[in-house]
Amino acid sequence: MGQTPLDAINELREKKRLELHYRKGNEDKIEILIGMGSSGIASGAKNVLRTFNEILNERGITNVLIRRTGSLGLDHAEPTVEIKMTGMPDIIYGKVTQDVAQQIIEKHIIGKELVCGHIYDRPAQDVVKEPTHAL
Amino acid sequence: MPYKNFCLVCSGNQCESAKSEEIFKELKKTVTDLNLGQEIQVVKTGCFGLCTQGPIVKILPDETFYVGVDTGDVKAIIHEHIIGGQTIERLKFKGKAPGKDPRHYQKQIRIALRNCGVINPEDITEYIGRDGYAALGKAIFEMKPADVIEELRKSGLRGRGGAGFPTWLKWKFTHDVKDQSDEVYIVCNADEGDPGAYMDRSILEGDPQSVLEAMTLAGYACGSSKGYIYIRAEYPLAIERLYTAMSQAREYGLLGDNILGSGFNFDIEIRLGAGAFVCGEETALLASIEGERGMPRPRPPFPAVKGLWGKPTVINNVETYANIAQIILRGGDWFSQIGTEKSKGTKVFALTGKINNSGLVEVPMGTTLREIIYDIGGGIPKGKAFKAVQTGGPSGGVITADHLDTPIDYENLVALGSMMGSGGMIVMDEDDCIVDVTKFYLDFSVEESCGKCAPCRIGGRKMYNILNKITRGNGTMEDIQHLKALAVPMQKASLCGLGQAAPNPILSTLRYFEDEYLAHIQDKRCPAGVCKALVTYTIDPDICIGCTVCSRKCPNNCITGERKEPHFIDQERCIKCGICYKGCKFGAVKIA
């Protein structure tokens, strides 16, 4: 191998870092992040997750990656969902019911317009630097 | 055809009342008139959490943030900004926070919560992709254990669990005596018990790897090979994710034997607690890990020298650990630039109670309560008046409106008679009775007392009984004296933090809200209308229109009156449930 375990981890980090923030090389990749801490789940995040899966399956949309994550801090607006896709700004939706989840797919993901009344702002500035260089 | 720009108009409570609806309509109209409907989408959003600055319009994708917008500004926004590409300086938000990124407006910085809501907590590669385990690699291969501790000293990090003891000093004590013992332990205190606090749970659920990495760092710095996470069994999701995180870390050679091929060994075990508040106290926690009943013991000796099974033990809170990897990675100097002179870095608060945007808030130390409650929390719902905020849980105290502009750090909170504690922040409005709230906290402390020492076991119960007497309208002026006479010795004589801090809510509320105690004692009146024994509900015949809602809702059928005639409450039979008060749309039901 000739590679120390630390090198392997560092290599993995660079690869993942770009994958997490850019997802370039796969232009039409769409990401849905669902806040699934205790409070998110208590307010119905599991149903939202299921709804997203069902509708995406029904419509045959395959370029979407659904990721589960912890609490965003916007607990008053749970369940929260963040949509990242090319051509659209990253948007955090709050108070996402199954109906809103449907609207997010129809309007935001397919129609490329925002869903009224459910947009919230990122709760805080992040200290982890995003890579600024291109691939 | 995708839109090129988005105008987001805040339609939270406060912005709505500041005519954000009109701005929304005006924007829509302007866009339609200019025939730009295909390029600009105007949408209403939820609250942005900057209510004191409303109405707010945010432009995407360039993330420009306009505050205090008036309908007259709409044309400028469309013509100058969107069409002309010129930012309108006079409307742009000018926050105090550093940096040029308009996201800074929220006055929050995420260090401990940096990965919460960003990564999948069950996938270690995502954590690694966000600087994860870079600090561990740096420490093991480039730094000596003493360097790690030195970096922590520079950072000024203090314990986020309560008292705020310097973290580096704890580590150093253990580091200095490690050679005298065959084993050293690293313990994580995840026994979060304060009512209304859930920072630690969220960190463990959203970013468990950060705690594992920091504990491993502590193991390296203090010469330990064994760590324990003490977590309450009520947190099943956090426990599950911790187990997943640990097994993934072992798989990648980041936990267990020969970490990163360096020859350094460290592994972690989870110990479940049954959810006793006193087990958050470090000596009681250690007793509980040992399999004993969770009761504190006198200190010194401190756990750093003589802890788990008599061996030197480093014990830190979850949130403290969550900061450590970033400090090692970016250096202590970076961390010490954030915060105030004596309190460095950020603090996570769980903002709950009578607040519009409840949730987790991570702000630099020195942020004022006003900024947290009004700018981030979005103010008090339903336009009610702010009364007080309870910080530090059952061990803390209340802070009043007079102190909203005090910068929050360890020292200032103690000076105000409260404390940082774990970071629960419960907001109260005019409908909350201070005596009742104090009774609630004392009840909690009495219930959770382990009973080992008399001041806590007996003193707490005595004080609770007095408060109970006052809320029932049987209080006398001597009771206030008794409360004070019991509280101060109890603070001094109790064995551990639970008993020492239990009287804090009483002392701080007596300090700021003595008049409310006096109203209960002298006037036999509860100003907030909470203490049932002191409340009477009456119907004002001049306001009542006889809609019969109250009489239909009354569970005890004690409201009488003809349709369209004033109604009347039978005081003898009234059970004071307040349903008539909440149900009356005309404000005819009065509390006295």
XYZ file of C-alpha atoms in Angstrom:
727
model
C 0.000 0.000 0.000
C 2.637 2.474 1.014
C -0.061 4.694 2.453
C -0.398 5.403 6.151
C -3.856 5.332 7.743
C -3.622 9.102 8.225
C -3.012 9.643 4.519
C -6.003 7.481 3.759
C -8.209 9.557 6.037
C -6.874 12.807 4.585
C -7.519 11.580 1.082
C -11.029 10.554 2.013
C -11.572 13.992 3.569
C -10.647 15.868 0.412
C -12.829 13.616 -1.680
C -15.811 13.932 0.661
C -15.354 17.642 1.206
C -15.777 18.359 -2.456
C -18.559 15.861 -2.763
C -20.438 17.450 0.134
C -20.207 21.015 -1.058
C -19.909 20.797 -4.782
C -21.363 17.592 -6.020
C -19.954 18.812 -9.313
C -19.444 16.329 -12.084
C -23.029 15.426 -11.532
C -24.735 18.679 -12.438
C -28.301 17.629 -12.007
C -27.889 16.003 -8.628
C -30.518 17.215 -6.216
C -30.117 16.909 -2.476
C -32.849 16.870 0.136
C -31.698 17.152 3.742
C -34.248 16.301 6.377
C -33.649 17.375 9.987
C -34.136 14.216 11.995
C -33.224 14.948 15.568
C -35.678 13.993 18.305
C -37.662 17.185 17.878
C -37.843 16.788 14.121
C -39.058 13.226 14.410
C -41.556 14.202 17.100
C -43.054 16.795 14.796
C -43.381 14.402 11.887
C -40.081 14.238 9.997
C -40.499 10.509 9.435
C -43.772 11.081 7.589
C -42.124 13.787 5.517
C -39.273 11.443 4.641
C -41.743 8.771 3.608
C -43.757 11.250 1.531
C -40.657 12.443 -0.319
C -39.658 8.863 -1.052
C -43.137 7.935 -2.248
C -43.637 10.910 -4.534
C -40.160 10.689 -6.006
C -40.745 7.002 -6.716
C -44.159 7.669 -8.225
C -42.815 10.326 -10.506
C -39.751 8.346 -11.385
C -37.334 11.066 -10.288
C -34.050 9.299 -9.655
C -31.419 12.021 -9.431
C -32.403 12.972 -5.886
C -30.372 12.078 -2.848
C -32.276 12.185 0.428
C -30.032 12.668 3.449
C -31.059 12.494 7.045
C -29.371 14.907 9.388
C -29.579 16.313 12.916
C -31.452 19.358 14.159
C -30.810 22.589 12.282
C -31.691 24.642 15.333
C -34.952 25.895 13.829
C -36.999 23.885 16.283
C -40.029 26.161 16.115
C -40.326 25.355 12.414
C -39.796 21.580 12.502
C -39.982 19.468 10.454
C -37.277 21.211 8.451
C -36.033 20.289 4.996
C -33.194 21.806 3.021
C -33.121 21.592 -0.769
C -29.867 21.951 -2.654
C -29.923 21.842 -6.418
C -28.147 23.505 -9.306
C -29.813 26.635 -10.634
C -31.560 27.331 -7.351
C -30.312 28.900 -4.117
C -30.079 26.531 -1.126
C -33.400 26.840 0.629
C -34.525 25.678 4.062
C -38.208 24.912 4.315
C -39.903 24.725 7.700
C -43.238 23.417 8.972
C -43.145 20.849 6.195
C -46.267 18.728 6.176
C -46.900 15.971 3.672
C -48.790 18.506 1.593
C -45.886 20.944 1.656
C -43.506 18.112 0.749
C -45.620 17.503 -2.333
C -45.474 21.207 -3.199
C -41.718 21.249 -2.751
C -41.348 18.488 -5.302
C -43.838 19.934 -7.769
C -42.823 23.552 -7.487
C -39.251 23.717 -6.274
C -37.685 20.586 -7.727
C -39.677 20.305 -10.936
C -40.935 23.846 -11.516
C -37.867 25.639 -10.106
C -39.857 28.131 -8.113
C -40.029 28.617 -4.362
C -42.871 27.474 -2.148
C -44.547 30.426 -0.495
C -44.767 30.766 3.263
C -42.445 27.948 4.282
C -38.998 29.408 3.694
C -36.829 29.961 6.746
C -33.318 31.201 6.992
C -30.185 29.343 7.862
C -29.970 29.507 11.629
C -26.301 30.450 11.827
C -23.076 31.042 10.076
C -20.981 27.937 9.794
C -17.343 27.912 10.924
C -16.318 25.006 8.729
C -14.919 26.516 5.565
C -16.323 25.426 2.277
C -13.754 24.749 -0.416
C -13.431 27.712 -2.723
C -11.276 26.173 -5.412
C -12.770 24.432 -8.398
C -12.268 20.773 -9.046
C -37.895 28.512 -17.502
C -36.209 28.974 -14.138
C -36.390 32.291 -12.332
C -33.307 34.473 -12.190
C -34.101 36.241 -8.944
C -36.226 35.655 -5.914
C -37.642 38.317 -3.600
C -38.373 36.809 -0.215
C -40.734 38.856 1.931
C -40.852 37.946 5.606
C -44.376 37.332 6.796
C -43.688 36.501 10.411
C -45.929 38.006 13.079
C -44.058 41.201 13.556
C -43.243 41.909 9.924
C -46.852 41.219 9.044
C -48.003 43.842 11.519
C -45.408 46.192 10.016
C -47.207 45.952 6.665
C -45.084 43.285 5.006
C -48.260 42.125 3.263
C -48.493 45.458 1.436
C -44.857 45.253 0.436
C -45.473 41.752 -0.885
C -48.410 42.951 -2.998
C -46.520 45.989 -4.220
C -43.559 43.831 -5.237
C -45.843 41.442 -7.102
C -47.568 44.317 -8.842
C -44.306 45.969 -9.863
C -42.954 42.717 -11.219
C -46.129 42.083 -13.192
C -46.253 45.667 -14.511
C -42.710 45.393 -15.757
C -43.538 42.053 -17.331
C -40.810 40.343 -15.349
C -43.025 37.627 -13.931
C -41.005 35.024 -15.764
C -37.732 36.118 -14.224
C -38.491 37.239 -10.700
C -40.471 35.211 -8.211
C -41.891 37.048 -5.216
C -42.608 34.774 -2.253
C -43.707 35.014 1.329
C -41.490 33.306 3.871
C -41.598 32.303 7.499
C -39.922 34.451 10.133
C -36.275 35.271 9.501
C -35.735 35.971 13.157
C -34.807 39.607 12.944
C -38.112 41.020 14.010
C -36.845 44.279 15.496
C -35.638 45.271 12.027
C -38.725 44.379 10.001
C -40.220 44.443 7.465
C -37.555 42.387 5.783
C -36.973 41.603 2.126
C -34.230 39.239 1.091
C -33.019 38.955 -2.471
C -31.735 35.661 -3.826
C -29.429 34.368 -5.223
C -27.080 37.146 -4.065
C -28.408 36.972 -0.481
C -28.833 40.688 0.020
C -30.755 41.494 3.112
C -32.939 44.603 3.227
C -34.441 45.737 6.531
C -36.971 48.386 7.499
C -38.389 48.257 3.989
C -41.300 50.511 3.117
C -43.735 50.168 0.213
C -41.987 53.199 -1.292
C -38.744 51.222 -1.509
C -40.196 48.541 -3.735
C -39.426 50.336 -6.995
C -35.842 50.935 -5.924
C -35.400 47.258 -5.053
C -36.631 46.106 -8.436
C -35.071 48.821 -10.579
C -31.812 49.489 -8.801
C -31.038 46.096 -7.363
C -32.540 43.454 -9.579
C -32.433 45.218 -12.928
C -29.534 47.573 -12.301
C -27.451 45.250 -10.144
C -26.753 47.964 -7.556
C -27.137 47.175 -3.880
C -29.192 49.759 -2.027
C -26.881 50.714 0.807
C -29.413 52.609 2.917
C -31.661 49.556 3.245
C -28.964 46.966 3.721
C -28.777 45.359 7.116
C -25.925 46.731 9.155
C -25.464 44.207 11.920
C -22.856 44.339 14.598
C -21.582 40.914 13.705
C -18.257 40.593 11.899
C -17.804 39.612 8.309
C -19.283 40.648 5.035
C -21.537 37.713 4.479
C -25.121 38.881 4.904
C -25.823 35.619 6.681
C -24.010 37.092 9.661
C -27.115 39.073 10.416
C -28.397 36.466 12.764
C -25.555 37.002 15.196
C -24.971 33.326 15.494
C -21.792 31.379 14.882
C -21.777 27.627 14.866
C -18.791 25.917 16.418
C -20.268 23.241 18.665
C -23.217 22.842 16.321
C -21.148 23.158 13.156
C -22.264 19.843 11.731
C -25.784 19.624 13.159
C -28.256 19.815 10.329
C -25.498 19.583 7.739
C -24.145 16.040 7.766
C -25.702 12.648 8.099
C -24.850 11.683 11.684
C -24.793 8.014 10.754
C -22.130 8.424 8.092
C -18.595 8.937 9.334
C -17.323 9.904 5.874
C -19.487 13.017 5.901
C -18.001 13.999 9.242
C -14.512 13.410 7.859
C -15.425 15.557 4.853
C -16.197 18.427 7.217
C -12.728 18.559 8.838
C -13.543 15.537 10.979
C -10.575 13.757 12.577
C -8.186 16.314 11.088
C -7.564 17.610 14.613
C -6.861 14.107 15.910
C -4.391 13.447 13.113
C -2.704 16.774 13.753
C -2.478 16.158 17.500
C -1.130 12.604 17.315
C 1.457 13.187 14.609
C 2.468 16.803 15.117
C 1.842 17.679 18.745
C 2.962 16.458 22.140
C 0.261 15.922 24.772
C 1.437 19.070 26.540
C 1.015 21.042 23.296
C -2.594 19.973 23.056
C -3.230 21.223 26.575
C -1.348 24.440 25.838
C -3.564 25.040 22.808
C -6.617 24.613 25.018
C -5.156 27.061 27.525
C -4.710 29.641 24.805
C -8.259 29.130 23.647
C -9.698 30.025 27.055
C -12.358 27.320 26.728
C -14.344 26.844 29.927
C -16.669 24.016 30.871
C -20.039 24.301 29.181
C -21.757 22.132 31.744
C -22.335 24.674 34.464
C -19.668 26.227 36.626
C -17.324 27.220 33.807
C -14.078 25.710 35.092
C -11.184 26.156 32.621
C -11.021 22.987 30.547
C -7.261 23.008 30.029
C -6.681 23.105 33.782
C -8.758 19.969 34.324
C -6.754 18.227 31.619
C -3.478 19.472 33.038
C -4.227 18.235 36.554
C -4.827 14.780 35.150
C -1.860 14.991 32.798
C 0.422 15.860 35.715
C -0.588 12.892 37.883
C -1.033 10.301 35.141
C 2.292 8.645 35.829
C 1.264 7.840 39.389
C -1.590 5.686 38.213
C -1.850 2.639 35.987
C -4.967 3.967 34.288
C -6.535 7.326 33.511
C -10.150 7.763 32.395
C -11.881 10.201 30.051
C -15.554 10.715 30.813
C -18.228 12.522 28.848
C -21.121 13.912 30.858
C -24.181 13.527 28.652
C -26.608 13.479 31.539
C -28.570 16.515 30.555
C -31.320 17.034 33.089
C -32.325 20.697 33.182
C -35.951 21.280 32.282
C -36.006 22.974 28.894
C -32.417 22.203 27.931
C -31.521 19.889 25.061
C -28.254 21.123 23.569
C -26.305 17.983 24.410
C -28.973 15.734 22.990
C -28.974 17.671 19.729
C -25.198 17.542 19.435
C -25.139 13.792 20.034
C -27.993 13.252 17.603
C -26.617 15.539 14.929
C -22.873 15.113 15.272
C -21.826 12.223 17.535
C -18.381 11.878 15.915
C -17.281 15.295 17.172
C -17.612 14.087 20.764
C -15.777 10.836 20.037
C -12.939 12.727 18.355
C -12.594 15.164 21.251
C -12.600 12.363 23.831
C -9.878 10.585 21.880
C -7.926 13.847 21.840
C -8.363 14.074 25.592
C -7.162 10.491 25.869
C -4.047 11.381 23.903
C -3.391 14.540 25.911
C -3.943 12.949 29.312
C -2.438 9.530 28.662
C -5.651 7.546 28.838
C -6.799 4.547 26.877
C -10.333 4.268 28.166
C -13.326 6.582 27.939
C -16.911 6.449 29.134
C -19.933 8.320 27.860
C -22.538 8.638 30.579
C -25.850 9.306 28.889
C -29.379 9.148 30.157
C -31.514 6.304 28.865
C -34.226 8.803 27.881
C -32.179 9.718 24.834
C -32.609 6.562 22.720
C -31.887 8.228 19.379
C -28.686 9.819 20.647
C -27.579 6.481 22.122
C -28.302 4.640 18.892
C -26.345 7.164 16.838
C -23.466 7.056 19.311
C -23.220 3.280 18.947
C -23.287 3.615 15.158
C -20.643 6.346 15.307
C -18.394 4.276 17.569
C -18.516 1.209 15.372
C -17.764 3.285 12.265
C -14.864 5.021 14.002
C -13.414 1.635 14.945
C -13.805 0.466 11.366
C -11.750 3.411 10.106
C -9.082 2.908 12.755
C -9.998 6.111 14.592
C -10.985 4.384 17.794
C -9.632 1.241 19.422
C -6.108 -0.144 19.189
C -3.311 1.528 17.243
C -5.258 4.625 16.197
C -4.162 5.828 12.740
C -1.261 3.437 12.976
C 0.378 5.549 15.646
C 0.464 2.967 18.397
C -1.929 5.017 20.519
C -4.872 3.036 21.916
C -8.158 4.515 23.066
C -11.641 3.092 23.257
C -14.978 4.311 24.542
C -17.864 2.600 26.306
C -21.368 3.874 26.854
C -22.973 3.838 30.287
C -26.685 4.483 30.552
C -28.053 6.574 33.383
C -31.551 6.227 34.737
C -32.214 9.932 34.518
C -31.509 11.274 37.978
C -30.671 14.978 37.916
C -27.985 14.595 40.581
C -26.046 12.213 38.313
C -25.078 15.226 36.236
C -22.922 16.274 39.186
C -19.497 14.882 38.427
C -18.810 12.868 41.583
C -22.324 11.395 41.561
C -21.914 10.579 37.884
C -18.692 8.711 38.556
C -20.340 6.782 41.389
C -23.099 5.824 38.987
C -20.602 4.557 36.385
C -18.976 2.464 39.102
C -22.320 0.818 39.680
C -23.009 2.583 42.954
C -26.025 4.695 43.748
C -25.576 8.112 42.134
C -24.670 10.239 45.125
C -22.064 12.972 45.312
C -19.032 12.879 47.584
C -17.157 15.811 49.054
C -14.482 17.447 46.902
C -11.469 17.615 47.042
C -10.052 15.288 45.985
C -11.264 16.345 42.572
C -11.922 13.727 39.903
C -8.980 15.070 37.902
C -6.746 13.513 40.578
C -8.939 10.834 42.113
C -11.995 9.985 40.054
C -13.386 6.825 38.564
C -12.266 3.815 40.656
C -9.872 6.164 42.406
C -7.953 6.872 39.192
C -7.352 10.317 37.628
C -10.346 11.200 35.484
C -11.092 13.974 33.033
C -14.791 14.735 32.946
C -16.326 17.218 30.522
C -19.722 18.019 29.155
C -20.857 17.123 25.618
C -20.857 20.729 24.460
C -17.362 21.317 25.833
C -16.086 18.335 23.851
C -17.894 19.530 20.730
C -15.667 22.645 20.663
C -12.338 20.906 21.136
C -11.549 19.479 17.693
C -12.034 22.891 16.088
C -9.752 24.506 18.684
C -6.937 22.039 17.990
C -7.423 22.407 14.257
C -7.640 26.185 14.098
C -5.568 27.023 17.126
C -6.417 28.453 20.519
C -5.866 32.002 19.332
C -8.642 31.717 16.778
C -11.082 30.559 19.459
C -10.046 33.192 21.965
C -10.895 35.962 19.510
C -14.535 35.031 19.828
C -16.367 36.032 22.978
C -15.574 38.327 25.886
C -12.473 38.871 27.963
C -13.089 36.086 30.441
C -15.572 33.930 28.560
C -14.302 32.745 25.215
C -15.998 31.174 22.263
C -19.667 30.558 21.785
C -22.446 29.144 23.919
C -25.376 27.072 22.780
C -28.682 27.995 24.360
C -31.923 26.103 24.131
C -34.399 28.917 23.724
C -37.851 27.834 24.875
C -40.943 29.127 26.613
C -42.867 32.178 25.446
C -40.802 32.847 22.361
C -41.657 32.898 18.670
C -38.638 31.038 17.303
C -37.805 28.422 19.866
C -34.780 26.322 19.100
C -31.057 25.991 19.501
C -29.079 29.181 19.342
C -25.286 29.351 19.267
C -23.974 32.843 19.888
C -20.600 34.317 20.755
C -20.213 34.988 24.466
C -21.109 38.591 25.181
C -24.210 38.623 23.028
C -26.985 40.388 24.892
C -30.220 38.784 25.995
C -32.107 41.302 23.887
C -30.311 40.110 20.762
C -31.061 36.496 21.620
C -34.702 37.016 22.525
C -35.742 39.641 19.999
C -33.381 39.357 17.041
C -32.826 35.615 17.014
C -35.828 34.377 18.950
C -38.249 36.683 17.192
C -39.728 38.156 20.363
C -42.709 37.181 22.489
C -45.757 35.638 20.802
C -49.115 37.379 20.612
C -47.621 40.777 21.401
C -47.397 40.001 25.120
C -44.943 41.792 27.357
C -41.614 40.219 28.257
C -41.361 39.513 31.957
C -38.211 37.535 32.665
C -35.953 34.842 31.379
C -34.896 31.853 33.434
C -31.334 30.767 32.717
C -29.349 27.888 34.141
C -32.343 25.695 34.908
C -33.164 24.721 38.502
C -29.709 25.915 39.540
C -30.047 29.317 37.949
C -32.266 32.291 38.391
C -34.321 34.841 36.553
C -33.175 37.901 34.668
C -35.574 40.779 34.174
C -36.278 43.253 31.404
C -33.895 45.730 33.078
C -30.984 43.453 32.270
C -31.837 42.615 28.697
C -28.814 44.534 27.474
C -26.294 42.791 29.686
C -23.729 40.884 27.622
C -24.040 37.243 28.552
C -20.998 35.543 29.974
C -20.243 33.453 33.060
C -19.415 36.400 35.312
C -22.272 38.685 34.309
C -24.887 35.997 34.813
C -23.567 35.189 38.276
C -23.564 38.893 39.132
C -27.235 39.025 38.201
C -27.994 36.133 40.548
C -28.359 33.545 37.829
C -25.853 31.339 36.043
C -24.875 29.937 32.679
C -25.645 26.389 33.738
C -26.018 24.038 30.859
C -27.745 26.687 28.771
C -31.482 26.301 29.071
C -33.172 29.641 28.494
C -36.846 29.798 29.292
C -38.641 32.989 28.372
C -41.592 34.146 30.463
C -44.252 36.682 29.607
C -46.816 38.596 31.639
C -49.004 35.501 32.002
C -46.377 33.663 34.051
C -46.467 33.867 37.838
C -42.979 34.204 39.254
C -43.848 32.530 42.554
C -45.387 29.603 40.725
C -42.356 29.230 38.437
C -40.031 29.325 41.447
C -42.145 26.668 43.104
C -41.837 24.524 39.981
C -38.032 24.680 40.023
C -37.812 24.053 43.728
C -40.155 21.114 43.386
C -37.794 19.746 40.743
C -34.748 20.159 43.000
C -36.552 18.572 45.967
C -37.686 15.621 43.858
C -34.206 15.117 42.454
C -32.304 15.501 45.719
C -30.446 12.297 46.534
C -31.050 12.901 50.237
C -27.508 12.292 51.345
C -26.986 15.643 53.083
C -29.439 17.311 55.427
C -29.317 20.902 54.133
C -30.533 19.804 50.738
C -32.926 17.079 51.870
C -34.601 19.072 54.622
C -33.944 22.657 53.555
C -35.335 22.163 50.104
C -38.520 20.551 51.379
C -39.025 23.319 53.952
C -38.679 26.025 51.349
C -41.007 24.222 48.993
C -43.645 24.054 51.724
C -43.357 27.785 52.333
C -43.743 28.578 48.637
C -46.716 26.281 48.477
C -48.278 28.120 51.391
C -47.748 31.473 49.656
C -49.306 30.346 46.397
C -52.339 29.118 48.311
C -52.850 32.532 49.812
C -51.804 31.584 53.348
C -48.410 33.247 53.315
C -47.231 35.705 55.947
C -44.474 38.290 55.940
C -42.346 36.031 58.148
C -42.314 33.478 55.367
C -40.117 35.737 53.268
C -37.680 35.981 56.160
C -37.784 32.215 56.588
C -37.044 31.689 52.918
C -34.006 33.927 53.107
C -32.856 32.363 56.366
C -33.018 28.888 54.847
C -31.603 29.716 51.444
C -28.230 31.160 52.367
C -27.093 28.372 54.741
C -28.333 25.789 52.275
C -26.114 27.303 49.578
C -23.140 27.055 51.886
C -23.717 23.742 53.614
C -24.979 21.455 50.873
C -22.643 18.767 49.659
C -22.987 19.236 45.921
C -24.131 21.610 43.246
C -27.718 20.443 43.353
C -28.278 21.554 46.942
C -25.999 24.567 46.697
C -27.902 25.884 43.724
C -31.432 24.857 44.653
C -32.179 28.135 46.493
C -30.955 30.243 43.543
C -34.368 30.593 41.897
C -35.833 31.778 45.211
C -33.109 34.295 45.909
C -33.117 35.726 42.417
C -36.884 36.038 42.209
C -37.022 37.610 45.663
C -34.425 40.063 44.465
C -36.298 41.154 41.350
C -39.918 40.266 41.967
C -40.459 40.781 45.681
C -43.561 42.820 44.898
C -45.089 39.755 43.315
C -44.469 37.744 46.484
C -45.993 40.599 48.478
C -49.067 40.658 46.250
C -49.592 36.982 47.059
C -49.048 37.501 50.789
C -50.561 40.889 51.558
C -53.211 41.373 48.895
C -53.991 37.640 48.485
C -53.744 38.202 44.775
C -51.820 36.526 41.950
C -51.044 39.309 39.445
C -50.526 36.890 36.554
C -53.677 34.956 37.367
C -51.937 31.604 37.684
C -52.225 30.565 41.346
C -55.660 29.052 41.405
C -56.400 29.677 45.070
C -55.918 33.406 44.556
C -57.778 33.871 41.312
C -61.394 34.709 40.717
C -62.932 34.782 37.289
C -65.768 37.234 36.769
C -67.701 38.351 33.725
C -67.953 42.030 32.975
C -71.676 42.558 32.225
C -70.914 45.647 30.131
C -68.720 43.705 27.709
C -70.504 40.335 27.681
C -72.833 40.038 24.701
C -74.312 36.721 25.769
C -72.797 34.572 23.020
C -72.987 31.568 25.435
C -69.552 30.256 24.422
C -68.345 30.323 28.029
C -71.349 28.564 29.468
C -71.153 25.859 26.838
C -67.432 25.337 27.412
C -67.501 25.436 31.228
C -66.706 21.897 32.413
C -68.494 22.423 35.713
C -71.625 24.068 34.288
C -71.346 26.981 36.660
C -71.864 29.805 34.146
C -75.454 30.872 33.717
C -77.271 33.493 31.692
C -79.782 33.882 28.881
C -78.773 34.183 25.247
C -77.820 37.785 24.347
C -77.864 38.667 28.060
C -74.802 39.105 30.302
C -73.613 35.837 31.856
C -72.627 35.150 35.422
C -70.096 32.800 37.086
C -71.120 30.984 40.250
C -68.004 31.548 42.375
C -68.898 28.755 44.794
C -68.781 26.143 42.088
C -66.086 27.640 39.840
C -63.064 25.314 39.616
C -60.881 28.070 38.153
C -59.838 26.155 35.092
C -59.726 29.359 33.028
C -61.491 27.819 30.022
C -64.041 30.668 29.975
C -61.219 33.200 30.040
C -59.408 31.586 27.127
C -62.621 30.970 25.197
C -64.132 34.469 25.408
C -63.527 36.350 22.175
C -64.676 39.649 23.623
C -62.450 39.855 26.667
C -65.453 39.913 28.959
C -64.046 37.366 31.408
C -61.789 39.108 33.886
C -59.145 37.669 36.189
C -58.770 39.253 39.588
